[in-house]
PDB file of C-alpha atoms in Angstrom:
ATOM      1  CA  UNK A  78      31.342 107.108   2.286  1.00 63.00           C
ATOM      2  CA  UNK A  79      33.238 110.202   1.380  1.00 69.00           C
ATOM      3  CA  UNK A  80      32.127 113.479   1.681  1.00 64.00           C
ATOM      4  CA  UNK A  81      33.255 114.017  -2.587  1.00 84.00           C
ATOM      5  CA  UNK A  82      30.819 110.314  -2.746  1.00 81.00           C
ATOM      6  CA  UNK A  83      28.113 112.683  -1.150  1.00 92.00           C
ATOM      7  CA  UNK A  84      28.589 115.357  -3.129  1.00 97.00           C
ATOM      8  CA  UNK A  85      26.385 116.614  -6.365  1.00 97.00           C
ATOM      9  CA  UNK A  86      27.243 118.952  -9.082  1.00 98.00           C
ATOM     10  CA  UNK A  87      24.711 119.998 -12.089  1.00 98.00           C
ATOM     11  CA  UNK A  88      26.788 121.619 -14.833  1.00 98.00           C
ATOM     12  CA  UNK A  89      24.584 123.688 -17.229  1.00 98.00           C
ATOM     13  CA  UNK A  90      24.612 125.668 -20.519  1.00 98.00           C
ATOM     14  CA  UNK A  91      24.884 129.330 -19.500  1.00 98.00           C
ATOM     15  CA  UNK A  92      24.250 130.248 -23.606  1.00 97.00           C
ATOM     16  CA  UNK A  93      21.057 127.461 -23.443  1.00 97.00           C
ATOM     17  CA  UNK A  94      19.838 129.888 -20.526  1.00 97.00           C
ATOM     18  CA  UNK A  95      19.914 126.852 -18.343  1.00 96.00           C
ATOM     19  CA  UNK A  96      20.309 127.843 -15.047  1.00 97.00           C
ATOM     20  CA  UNK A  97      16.610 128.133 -13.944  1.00 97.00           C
ATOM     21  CA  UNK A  98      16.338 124.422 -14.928  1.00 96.00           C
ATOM     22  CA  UNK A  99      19.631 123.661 -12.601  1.00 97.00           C
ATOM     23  CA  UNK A 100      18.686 125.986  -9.634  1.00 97.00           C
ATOM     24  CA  UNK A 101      15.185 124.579  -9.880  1.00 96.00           C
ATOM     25  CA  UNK A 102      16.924 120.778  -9.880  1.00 96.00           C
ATOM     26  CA  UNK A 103      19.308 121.811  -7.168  1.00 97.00           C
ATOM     27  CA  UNK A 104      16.209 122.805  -4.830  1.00 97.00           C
ATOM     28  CA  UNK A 105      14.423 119.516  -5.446  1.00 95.00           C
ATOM     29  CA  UNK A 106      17.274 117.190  -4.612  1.00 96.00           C
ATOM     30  CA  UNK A 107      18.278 119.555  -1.477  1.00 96.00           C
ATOM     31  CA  UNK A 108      15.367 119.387  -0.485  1.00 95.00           C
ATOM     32  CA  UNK A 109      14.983 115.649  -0.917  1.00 94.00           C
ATOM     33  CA  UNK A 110      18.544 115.093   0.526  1.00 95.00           C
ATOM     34  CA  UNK A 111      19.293 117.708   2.877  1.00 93.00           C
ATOM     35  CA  UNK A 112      20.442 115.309   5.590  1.00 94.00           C
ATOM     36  CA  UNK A 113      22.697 112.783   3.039  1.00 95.00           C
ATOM     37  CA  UNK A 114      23.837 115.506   1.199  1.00 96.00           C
ATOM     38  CA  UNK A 115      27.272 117.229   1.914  1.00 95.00           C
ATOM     39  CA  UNK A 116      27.562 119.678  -1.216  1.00 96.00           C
ATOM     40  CA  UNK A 117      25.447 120.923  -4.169  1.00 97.00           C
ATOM     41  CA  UNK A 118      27.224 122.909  -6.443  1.00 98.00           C
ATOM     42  CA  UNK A 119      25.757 124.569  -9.920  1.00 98.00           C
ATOM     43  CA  UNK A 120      28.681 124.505 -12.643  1.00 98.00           C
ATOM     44  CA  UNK A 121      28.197 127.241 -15.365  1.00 98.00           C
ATOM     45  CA  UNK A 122      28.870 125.483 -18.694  1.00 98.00           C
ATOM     46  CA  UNK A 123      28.962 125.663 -22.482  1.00 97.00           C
ATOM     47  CA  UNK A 124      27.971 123.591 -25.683  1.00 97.00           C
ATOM     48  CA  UNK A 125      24.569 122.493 -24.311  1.00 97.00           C
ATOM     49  CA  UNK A 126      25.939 120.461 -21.701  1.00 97.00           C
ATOM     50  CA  UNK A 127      23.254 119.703 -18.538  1.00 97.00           C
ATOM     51  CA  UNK A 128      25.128 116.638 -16.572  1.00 98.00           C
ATOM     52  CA  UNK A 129      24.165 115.773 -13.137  1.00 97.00           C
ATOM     53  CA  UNK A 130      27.506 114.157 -10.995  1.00 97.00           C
ATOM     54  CA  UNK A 131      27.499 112.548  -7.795  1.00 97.00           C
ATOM     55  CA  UNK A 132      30.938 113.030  -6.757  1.00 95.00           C
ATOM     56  CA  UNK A 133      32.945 111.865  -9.914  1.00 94.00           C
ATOM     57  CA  UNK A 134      30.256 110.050 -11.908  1.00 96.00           C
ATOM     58  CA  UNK A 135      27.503 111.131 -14.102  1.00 97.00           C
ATOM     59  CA  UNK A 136      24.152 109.891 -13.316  1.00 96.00           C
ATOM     60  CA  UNK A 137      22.147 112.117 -16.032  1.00 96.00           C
ATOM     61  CA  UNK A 138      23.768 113.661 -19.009  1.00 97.00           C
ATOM     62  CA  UNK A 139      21.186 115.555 -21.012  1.00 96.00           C
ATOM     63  CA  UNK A 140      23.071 114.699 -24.729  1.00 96.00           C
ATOM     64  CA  UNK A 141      22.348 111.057 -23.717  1.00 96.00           C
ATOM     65  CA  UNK A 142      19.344 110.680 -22.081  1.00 94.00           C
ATOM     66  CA  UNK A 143      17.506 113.959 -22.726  1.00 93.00           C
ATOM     67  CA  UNK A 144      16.397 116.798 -19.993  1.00 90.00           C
ATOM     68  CA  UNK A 145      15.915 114.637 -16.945  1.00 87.00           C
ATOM     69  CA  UNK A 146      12.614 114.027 -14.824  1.00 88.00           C
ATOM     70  CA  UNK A 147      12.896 115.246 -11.339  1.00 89.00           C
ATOM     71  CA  UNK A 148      11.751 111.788 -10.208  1.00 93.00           C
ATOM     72  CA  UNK A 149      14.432 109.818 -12.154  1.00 93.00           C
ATOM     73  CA  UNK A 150      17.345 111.821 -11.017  1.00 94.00           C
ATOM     74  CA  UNK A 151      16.060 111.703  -7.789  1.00 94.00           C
ATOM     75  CA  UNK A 152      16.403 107.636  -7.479  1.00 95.00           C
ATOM     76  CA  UNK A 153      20.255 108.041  -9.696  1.00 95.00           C
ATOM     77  CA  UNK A 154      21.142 110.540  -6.858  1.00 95.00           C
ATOM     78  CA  UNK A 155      18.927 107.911  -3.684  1.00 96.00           C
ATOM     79  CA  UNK A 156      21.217 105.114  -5.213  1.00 95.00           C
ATOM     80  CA  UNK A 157      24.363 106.349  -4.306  1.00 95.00           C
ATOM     81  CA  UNK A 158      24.129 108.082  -1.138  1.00 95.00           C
ATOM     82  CA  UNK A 159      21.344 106.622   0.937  1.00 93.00           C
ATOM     83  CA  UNK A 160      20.147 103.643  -0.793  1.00 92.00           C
ATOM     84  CA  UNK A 161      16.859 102.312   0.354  1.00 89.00           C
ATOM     85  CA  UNK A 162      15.856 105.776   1.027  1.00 91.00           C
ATOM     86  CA  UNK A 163      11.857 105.902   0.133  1.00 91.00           C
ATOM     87  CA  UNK A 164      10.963 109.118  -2.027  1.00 89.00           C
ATOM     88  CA  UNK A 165       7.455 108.471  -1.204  1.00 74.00           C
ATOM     89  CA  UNK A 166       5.001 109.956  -3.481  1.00 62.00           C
ATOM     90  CA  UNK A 167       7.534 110.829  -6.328  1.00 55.00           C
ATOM     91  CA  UNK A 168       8.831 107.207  -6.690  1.00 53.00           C
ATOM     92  CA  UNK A 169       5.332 106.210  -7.938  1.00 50.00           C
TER      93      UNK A 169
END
């Protein structure tokens, strides 16, 4: 695996006054990954984007699938860079 494959990037709407929302997202999922993880990077955006990438794909884009639940991003991000990975209590 790549160090890109391991990478994750939440782009947000700086005129939506996103960022909390993405720092606070950033923080769970470093938290959850901090050994699998190689990169988190928060991408100031426009247009009401909030899209969550794990290297070059989108696992959550806000326009299709609404604001995401910490839990469910958690398992897109699990699923690509250590699968099989338990998230204990939040994967109930």
């Amino acid at each position: 695996m790549t160090a890109d494959a391991r990478r994750v990037e939440i782009e947000y709407c700086t005129r939506c006054r996103w960022l909390p929302r993405a720092a606070w997202l950033a923080q769970e999922l470093l938290t959850t990954f901090e050994q699998e993880l190689t990169e988190l990077a928060l991408k100031p955006g426009t247009g009401g984007v909030f899209v969550v990438r794990v290297g070059d794909e989108v696992v959550w884009d806000r326009r299709e699938q609404g604001f995401p639940e910490p839990t469910a991003v958690k398992q897109a991000v699990r699923d690509r860079v250590a699968p099989g990975k338990p998230l204990g209590h939040s994967e109930k």
